PDB file of C-alpha atoms in Angstrom:
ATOM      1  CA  UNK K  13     -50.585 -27.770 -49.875  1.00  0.00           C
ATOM      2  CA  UNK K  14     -49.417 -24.406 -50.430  1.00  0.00           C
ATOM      3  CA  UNK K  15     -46.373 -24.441 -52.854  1.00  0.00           C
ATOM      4  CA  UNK K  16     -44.846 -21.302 -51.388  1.00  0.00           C
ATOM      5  CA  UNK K  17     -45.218 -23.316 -47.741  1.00  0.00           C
ATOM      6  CA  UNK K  18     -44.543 -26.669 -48.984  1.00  0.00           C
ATOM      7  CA  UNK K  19     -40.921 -26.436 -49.078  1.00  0.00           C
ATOM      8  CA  UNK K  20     -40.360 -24.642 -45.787  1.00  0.00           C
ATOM      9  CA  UNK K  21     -42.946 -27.307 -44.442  1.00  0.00           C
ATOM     10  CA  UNK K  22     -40.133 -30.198 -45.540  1.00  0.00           C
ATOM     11  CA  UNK K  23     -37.225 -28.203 -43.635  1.00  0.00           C
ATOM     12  CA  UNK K  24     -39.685 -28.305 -40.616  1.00  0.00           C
ATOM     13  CA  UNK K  25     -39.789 -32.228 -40.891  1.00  0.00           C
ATOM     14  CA  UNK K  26     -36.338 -32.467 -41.708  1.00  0.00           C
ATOM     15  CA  UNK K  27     -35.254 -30.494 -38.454  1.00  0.00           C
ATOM     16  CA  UNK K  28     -37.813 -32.598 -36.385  1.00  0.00           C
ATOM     17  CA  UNK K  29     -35.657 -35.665 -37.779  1.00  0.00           C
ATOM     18  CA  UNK K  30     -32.004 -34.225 -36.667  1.00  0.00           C
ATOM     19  CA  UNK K  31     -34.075 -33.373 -33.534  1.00  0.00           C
ATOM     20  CA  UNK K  32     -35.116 -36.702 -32.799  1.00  0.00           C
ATOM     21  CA  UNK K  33     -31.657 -37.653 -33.751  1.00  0.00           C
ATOM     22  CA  UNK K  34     -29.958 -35.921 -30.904  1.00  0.00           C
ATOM     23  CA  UNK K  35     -32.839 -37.559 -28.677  1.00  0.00           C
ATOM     24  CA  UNK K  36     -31.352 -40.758 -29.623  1.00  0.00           C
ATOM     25  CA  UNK K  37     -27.985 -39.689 -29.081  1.00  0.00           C
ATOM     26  CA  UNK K  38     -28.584 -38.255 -25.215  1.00  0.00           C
ATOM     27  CA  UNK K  39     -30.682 -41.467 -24.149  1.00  0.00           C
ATOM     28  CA  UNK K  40     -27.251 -43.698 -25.876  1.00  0.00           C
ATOM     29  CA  UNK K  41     -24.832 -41.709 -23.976  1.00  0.00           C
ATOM     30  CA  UNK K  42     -27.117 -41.978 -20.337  1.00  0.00           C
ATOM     31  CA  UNK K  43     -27.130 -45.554 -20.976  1.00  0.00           C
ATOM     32  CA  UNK K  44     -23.297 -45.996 -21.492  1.00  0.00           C
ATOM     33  CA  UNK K  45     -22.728 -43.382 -18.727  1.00  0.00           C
ATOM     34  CA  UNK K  46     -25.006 -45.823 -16.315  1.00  0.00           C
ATOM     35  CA  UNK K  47     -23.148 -48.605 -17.862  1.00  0.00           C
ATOM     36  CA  UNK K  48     -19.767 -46.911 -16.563  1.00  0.00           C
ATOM     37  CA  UNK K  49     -20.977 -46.269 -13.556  1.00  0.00           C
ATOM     38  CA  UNK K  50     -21.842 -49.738 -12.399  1.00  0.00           C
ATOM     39  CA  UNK K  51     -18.937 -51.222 -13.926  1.00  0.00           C
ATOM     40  CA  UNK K  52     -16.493 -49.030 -11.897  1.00  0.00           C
ATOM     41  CA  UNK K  53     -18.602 -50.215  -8.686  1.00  0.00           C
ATOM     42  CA  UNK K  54     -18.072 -53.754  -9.718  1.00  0.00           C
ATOM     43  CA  UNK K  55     -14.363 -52.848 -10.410  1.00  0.00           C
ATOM     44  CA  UNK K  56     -13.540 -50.863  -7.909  1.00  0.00           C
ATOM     45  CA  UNK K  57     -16.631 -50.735  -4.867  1.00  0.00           C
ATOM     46  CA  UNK K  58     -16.533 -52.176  -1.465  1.00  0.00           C
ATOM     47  CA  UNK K  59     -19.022 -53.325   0.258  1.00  0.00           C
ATOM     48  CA  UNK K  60     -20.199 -53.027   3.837  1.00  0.00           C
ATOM     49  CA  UNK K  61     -23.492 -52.866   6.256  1.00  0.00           C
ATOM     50  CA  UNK K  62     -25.287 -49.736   7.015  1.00  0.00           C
ATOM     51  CA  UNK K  63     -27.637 -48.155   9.846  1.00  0.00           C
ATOM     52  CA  UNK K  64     -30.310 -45.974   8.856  1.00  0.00           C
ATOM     53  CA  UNK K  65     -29.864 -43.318  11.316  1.00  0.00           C
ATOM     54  CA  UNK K  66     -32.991 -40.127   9.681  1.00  0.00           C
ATOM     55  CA  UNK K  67     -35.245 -39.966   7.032  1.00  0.00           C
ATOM     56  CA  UNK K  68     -35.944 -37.135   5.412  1.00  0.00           C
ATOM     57  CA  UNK K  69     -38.336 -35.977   2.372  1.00  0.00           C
ATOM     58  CA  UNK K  70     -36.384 -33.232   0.098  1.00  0.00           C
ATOM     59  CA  UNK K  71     -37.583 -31.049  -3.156  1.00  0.00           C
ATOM     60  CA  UNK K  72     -36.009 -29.022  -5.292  1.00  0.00           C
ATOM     61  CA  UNK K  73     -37.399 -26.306  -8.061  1.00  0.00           C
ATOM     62  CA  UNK K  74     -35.851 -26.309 -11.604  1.00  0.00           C
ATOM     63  CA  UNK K  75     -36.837 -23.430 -13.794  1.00  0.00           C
ATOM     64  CA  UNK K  76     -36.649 -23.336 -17.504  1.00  0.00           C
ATOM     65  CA  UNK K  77     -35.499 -20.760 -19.844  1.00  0.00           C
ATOM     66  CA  UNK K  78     -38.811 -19.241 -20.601  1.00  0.00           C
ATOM     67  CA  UNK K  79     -39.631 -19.484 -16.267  1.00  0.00           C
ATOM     68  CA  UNK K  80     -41.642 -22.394 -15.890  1.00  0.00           C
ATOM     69  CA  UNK K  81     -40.749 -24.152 -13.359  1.00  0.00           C
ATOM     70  CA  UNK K  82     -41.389 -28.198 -12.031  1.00  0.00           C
ATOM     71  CA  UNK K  83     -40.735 -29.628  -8.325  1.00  0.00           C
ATOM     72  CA  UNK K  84     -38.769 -32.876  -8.142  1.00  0.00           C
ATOM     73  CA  UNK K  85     -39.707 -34.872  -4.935  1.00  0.00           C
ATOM     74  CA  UNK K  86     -37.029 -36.765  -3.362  1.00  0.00           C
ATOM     75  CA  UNK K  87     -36.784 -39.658  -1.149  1.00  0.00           C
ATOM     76  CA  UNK K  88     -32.980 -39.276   1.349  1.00  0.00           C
ATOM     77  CA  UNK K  89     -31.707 -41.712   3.507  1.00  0.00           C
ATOM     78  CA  UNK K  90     -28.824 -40.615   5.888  1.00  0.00           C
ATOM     79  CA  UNK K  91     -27.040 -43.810   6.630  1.00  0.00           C
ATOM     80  CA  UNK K  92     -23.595 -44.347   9.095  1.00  0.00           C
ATOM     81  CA  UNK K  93     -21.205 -47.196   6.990  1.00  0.00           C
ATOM     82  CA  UNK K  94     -17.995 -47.907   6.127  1.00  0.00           C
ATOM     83  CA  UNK K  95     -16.353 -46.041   3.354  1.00  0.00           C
ATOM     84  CA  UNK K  96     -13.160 -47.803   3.541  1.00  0.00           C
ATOM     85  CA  UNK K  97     -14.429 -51.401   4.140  1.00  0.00           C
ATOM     86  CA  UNK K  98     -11.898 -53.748   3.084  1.00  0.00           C
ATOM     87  CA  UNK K  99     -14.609 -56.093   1.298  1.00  0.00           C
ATOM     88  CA  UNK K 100     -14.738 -55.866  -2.482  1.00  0.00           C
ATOM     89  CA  UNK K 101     -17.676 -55.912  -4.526  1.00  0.00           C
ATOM     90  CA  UNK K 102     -16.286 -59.012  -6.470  1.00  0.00           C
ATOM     91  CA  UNK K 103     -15.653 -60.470  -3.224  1.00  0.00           C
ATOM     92  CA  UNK K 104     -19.243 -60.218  -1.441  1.00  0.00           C
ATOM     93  CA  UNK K 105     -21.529 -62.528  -1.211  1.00  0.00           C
ATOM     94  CA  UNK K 106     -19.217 -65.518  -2.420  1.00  0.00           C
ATOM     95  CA  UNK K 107     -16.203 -64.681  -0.278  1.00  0.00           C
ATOM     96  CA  UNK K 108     -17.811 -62.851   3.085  1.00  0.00           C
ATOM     97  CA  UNK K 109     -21.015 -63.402   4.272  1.00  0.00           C
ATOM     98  CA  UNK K 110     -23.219 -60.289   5.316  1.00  0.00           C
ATOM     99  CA  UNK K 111     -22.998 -61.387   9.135  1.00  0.00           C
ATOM    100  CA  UNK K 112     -19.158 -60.578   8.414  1.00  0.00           C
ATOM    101  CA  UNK K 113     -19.294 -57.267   6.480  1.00  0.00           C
ATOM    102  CA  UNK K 114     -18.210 -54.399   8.525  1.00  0.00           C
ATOM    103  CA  UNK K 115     -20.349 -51.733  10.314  1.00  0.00           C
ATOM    104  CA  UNK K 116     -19.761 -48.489  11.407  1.00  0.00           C
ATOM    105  CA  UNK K 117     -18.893 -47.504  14.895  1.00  0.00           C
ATOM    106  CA  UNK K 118     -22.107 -45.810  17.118  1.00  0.00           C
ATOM    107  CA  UNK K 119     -21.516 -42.095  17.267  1.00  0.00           C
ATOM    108  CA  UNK K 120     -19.058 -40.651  19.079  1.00  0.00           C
ATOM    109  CA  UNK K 121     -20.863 -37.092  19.551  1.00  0.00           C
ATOM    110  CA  UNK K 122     -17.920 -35.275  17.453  1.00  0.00           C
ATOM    111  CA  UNK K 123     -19.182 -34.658  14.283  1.00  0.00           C
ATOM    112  CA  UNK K 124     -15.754 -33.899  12.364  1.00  0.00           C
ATOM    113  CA  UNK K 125     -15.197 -37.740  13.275  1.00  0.00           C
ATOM    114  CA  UNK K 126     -18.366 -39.037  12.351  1.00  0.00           C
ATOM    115  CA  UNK K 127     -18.670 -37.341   9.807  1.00  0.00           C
ATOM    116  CA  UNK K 128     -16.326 -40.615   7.949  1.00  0.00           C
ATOM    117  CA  UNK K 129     -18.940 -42.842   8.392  1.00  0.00           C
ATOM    118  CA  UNK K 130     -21.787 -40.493   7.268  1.00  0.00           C
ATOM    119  CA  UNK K 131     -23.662 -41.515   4.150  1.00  0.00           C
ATOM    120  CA  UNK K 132     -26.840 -40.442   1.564  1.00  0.00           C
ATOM    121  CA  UNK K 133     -28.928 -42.343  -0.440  1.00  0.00           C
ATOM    122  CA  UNK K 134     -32.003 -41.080  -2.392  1.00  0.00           C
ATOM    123  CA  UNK K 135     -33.923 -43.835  -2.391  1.00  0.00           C
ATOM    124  CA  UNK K 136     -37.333 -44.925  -4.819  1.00  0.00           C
ATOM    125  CA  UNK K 137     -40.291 -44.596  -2.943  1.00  0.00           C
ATOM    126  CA  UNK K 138     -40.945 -47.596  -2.266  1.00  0.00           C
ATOM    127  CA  UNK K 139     -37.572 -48.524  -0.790  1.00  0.00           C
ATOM    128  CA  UNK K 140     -38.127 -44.930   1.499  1.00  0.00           C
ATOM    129  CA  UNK K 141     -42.000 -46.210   2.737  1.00  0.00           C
ATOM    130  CA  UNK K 142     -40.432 -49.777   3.780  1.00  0.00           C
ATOM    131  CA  UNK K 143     -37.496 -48.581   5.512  1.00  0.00           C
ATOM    132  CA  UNK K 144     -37.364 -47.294   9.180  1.00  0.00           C
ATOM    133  CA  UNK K 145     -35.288 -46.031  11.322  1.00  0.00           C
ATOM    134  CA  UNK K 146     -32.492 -48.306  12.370  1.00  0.00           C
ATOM    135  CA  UNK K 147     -32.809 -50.599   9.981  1.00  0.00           C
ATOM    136  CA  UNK K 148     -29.372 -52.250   8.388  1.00  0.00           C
ATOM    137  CA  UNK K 149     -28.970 -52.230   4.867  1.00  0.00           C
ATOM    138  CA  UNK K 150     -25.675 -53.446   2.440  1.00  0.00           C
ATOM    139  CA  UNK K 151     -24.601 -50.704   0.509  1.00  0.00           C
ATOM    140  CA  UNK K 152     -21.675 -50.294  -1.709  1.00  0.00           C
ATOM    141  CA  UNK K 153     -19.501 -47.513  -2.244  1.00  0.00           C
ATOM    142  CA  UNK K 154     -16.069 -46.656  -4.922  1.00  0.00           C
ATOM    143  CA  UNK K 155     -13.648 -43.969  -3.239  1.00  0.00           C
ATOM    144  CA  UNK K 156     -14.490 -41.039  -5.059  1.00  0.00           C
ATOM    145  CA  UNK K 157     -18.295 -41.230  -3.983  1.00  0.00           C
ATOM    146  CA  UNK K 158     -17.922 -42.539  -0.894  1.00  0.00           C
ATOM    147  CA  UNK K 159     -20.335 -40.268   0.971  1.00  0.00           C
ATOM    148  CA  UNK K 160     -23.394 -41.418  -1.348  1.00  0.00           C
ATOM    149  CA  UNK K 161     -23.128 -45.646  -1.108  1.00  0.00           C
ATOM    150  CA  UNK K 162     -26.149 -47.462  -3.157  1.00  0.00           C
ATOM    151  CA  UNK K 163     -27.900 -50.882  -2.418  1.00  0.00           C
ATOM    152  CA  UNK K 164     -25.895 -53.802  -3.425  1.00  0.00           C
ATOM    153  CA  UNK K 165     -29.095 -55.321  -4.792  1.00  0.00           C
ATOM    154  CA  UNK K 166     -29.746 -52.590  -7.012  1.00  0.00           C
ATOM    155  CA  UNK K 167     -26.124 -52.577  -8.472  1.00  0.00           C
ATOM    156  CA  UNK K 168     -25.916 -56.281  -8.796  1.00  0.00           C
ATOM    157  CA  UNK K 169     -29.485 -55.711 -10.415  1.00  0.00           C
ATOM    158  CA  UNK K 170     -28.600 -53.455 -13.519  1.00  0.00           C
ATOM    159  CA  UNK K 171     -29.983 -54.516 -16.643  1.00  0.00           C
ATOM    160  CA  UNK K 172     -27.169 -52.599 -18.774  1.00  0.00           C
ATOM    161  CA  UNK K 173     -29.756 -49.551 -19.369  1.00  0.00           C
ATOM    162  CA  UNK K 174     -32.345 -51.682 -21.002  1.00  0.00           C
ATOM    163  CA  UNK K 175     -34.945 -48.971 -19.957  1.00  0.00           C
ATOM    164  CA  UNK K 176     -33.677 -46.887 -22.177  1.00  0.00           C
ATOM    165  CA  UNK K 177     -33.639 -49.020 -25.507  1.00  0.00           C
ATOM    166  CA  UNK K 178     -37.554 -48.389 -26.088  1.00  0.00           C
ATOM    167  CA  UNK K 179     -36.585 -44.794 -25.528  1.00  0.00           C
ATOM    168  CA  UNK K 180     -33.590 -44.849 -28.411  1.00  0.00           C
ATOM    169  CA  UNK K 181     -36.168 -46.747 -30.425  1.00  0.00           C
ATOM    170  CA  UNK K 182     -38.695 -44.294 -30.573  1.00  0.00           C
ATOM    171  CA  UNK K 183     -36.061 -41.590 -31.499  1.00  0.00           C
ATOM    172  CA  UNK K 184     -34.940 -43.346 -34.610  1.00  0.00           C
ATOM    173  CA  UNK K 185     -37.932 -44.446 -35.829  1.00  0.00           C
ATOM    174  CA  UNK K 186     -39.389 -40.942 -35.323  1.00  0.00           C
ATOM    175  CA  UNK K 187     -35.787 -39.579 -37.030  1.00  0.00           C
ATOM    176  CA  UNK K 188     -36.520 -41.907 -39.859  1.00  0.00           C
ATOM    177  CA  UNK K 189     -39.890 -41.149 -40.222  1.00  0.00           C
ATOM    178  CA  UNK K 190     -39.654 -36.857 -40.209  1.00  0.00           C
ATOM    179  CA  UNK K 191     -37.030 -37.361 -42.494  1.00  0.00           C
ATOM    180  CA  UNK K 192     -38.702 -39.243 -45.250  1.00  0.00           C
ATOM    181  CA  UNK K 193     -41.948 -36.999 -44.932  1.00  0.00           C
ATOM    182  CA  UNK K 194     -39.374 -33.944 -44.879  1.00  0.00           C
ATOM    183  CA  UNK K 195     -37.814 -35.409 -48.169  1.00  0.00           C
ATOM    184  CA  UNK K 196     -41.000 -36.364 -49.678  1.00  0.00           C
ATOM    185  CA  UNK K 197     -42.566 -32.786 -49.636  1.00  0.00           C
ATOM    186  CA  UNK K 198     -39.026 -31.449 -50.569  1.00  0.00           C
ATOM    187  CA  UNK K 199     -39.165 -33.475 -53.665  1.00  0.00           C
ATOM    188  CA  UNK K 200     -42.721 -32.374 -54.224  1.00  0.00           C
ATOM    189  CA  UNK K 201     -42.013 -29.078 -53.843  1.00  0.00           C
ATOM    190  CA  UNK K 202     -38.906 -29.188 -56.488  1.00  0.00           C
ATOM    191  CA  UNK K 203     -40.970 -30.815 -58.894  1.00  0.00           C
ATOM    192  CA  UNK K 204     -43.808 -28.352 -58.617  1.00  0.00           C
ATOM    193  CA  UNK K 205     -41.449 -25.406 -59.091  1.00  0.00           C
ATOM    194  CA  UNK K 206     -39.681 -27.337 -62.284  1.00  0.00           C
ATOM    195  CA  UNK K 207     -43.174 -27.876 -63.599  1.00  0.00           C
ATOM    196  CA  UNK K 208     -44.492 -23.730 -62.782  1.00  0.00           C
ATOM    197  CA  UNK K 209     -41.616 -23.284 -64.294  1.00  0.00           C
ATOM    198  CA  UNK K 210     -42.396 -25.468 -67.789  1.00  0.00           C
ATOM    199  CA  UNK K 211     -45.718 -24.405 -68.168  1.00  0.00           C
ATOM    200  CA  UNK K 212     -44.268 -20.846 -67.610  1.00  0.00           C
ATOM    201  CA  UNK K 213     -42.234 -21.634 -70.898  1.00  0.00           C
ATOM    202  CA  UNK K 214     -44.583 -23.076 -72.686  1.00  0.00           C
ATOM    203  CA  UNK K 215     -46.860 -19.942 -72.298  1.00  0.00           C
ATOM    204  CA  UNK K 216     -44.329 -17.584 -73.117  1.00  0.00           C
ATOM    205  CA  UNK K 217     -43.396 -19.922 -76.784  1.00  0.00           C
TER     206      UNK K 217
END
């Protein structure tokens, strides 16, 4: 290896390894912020049943800084529910039975006052191929997202953001790994220079 290159070639790996490092840090904080998330719909959702009223496939472009570009497909389901059911999460299904949950009214043709009842889910494909029109599904809701409910299966599903814990282990181990390599040829490269540097001596006694 190149002694002028071999310490800049350590910096490299030691950048990869705080690199890697913030990986590990944005997959933690998704996982908490997932965490949150379903905790405030246990806390604080209600429950109620749902009519699948359209279906609707939806994309949308993201472009990066140097102007590539990706398409993300999406799956939407536009749902009529109950916002402001008066069943709790905590309370559903031990308490109140599905056949009692509450459904939303048929539309009234004034779209200001349907409008409360109106609801989005984007949906896995799967979930979007299976469904059909008119079909009722239980969806939960908390007040401040009221217009975009999600599946009371999926909710009561969560694995506490296990899919990311491969994810956070391959960051560290990578962070680890860069930054022993990045030490390693740092340390080489030190005690090249100290030796140049002897021999330099030497020659010049």
């Amino acid at each position: 290896m190149n002694a002028v290159a071999r310490p800049w070639i350590g910096l490299v790996f030691k950048m990869l390894a705080v690199l890697a490092a913030i990986f590990a840090f944005v997959f933690v904080m998704r996982m908490m912020e997932d965490r949150s998330a379903n905790q405030k719909m246990r806390d604080n959702g209600v429950v109620s049943r749902a009519v699948v009223t359209a279906k609707e496939l939806d994309q949308a472009k993201y472009i990066g800084r140097r102007g590539n570009s990706r398409t993300v497909d999406y799956q939407v389901l536009h749902i009529r529910h109950v916002p402001k059911s008066t069943v709790r999460f905590a309370d559903f299904p031990a308490k109140v039975k599905e056949a009692d949950l509450p459904a939303a009214p048929p539309p009234s043709g004034d779209p200001l006052k349907d409008s409360a009842n109106s609801g989005v889910m984007f949906v896995s494909q799967a979930l979007y191929d299976q469904t059909k029109v008119g079909d009722v599904l239980v969806v939960a809701n908390t007040p401040w997202d009221s217009d975009s409910p999600e599946l009371v299966s999926d909710v009561t599903a969560f694995d506490g953001g296990a899919a990311y814990y491969p994810r956070i282990g391959i960051a560290l181990i990578l962070t680890v790994l860069f930054w022993l390599i990045g030490r390693r040829i740092s340390k080489a490269a030190v005690l090249a220079a100290s030796d140049w540097q002897k021999r330099r001596a030497d020659a010049a006694g």
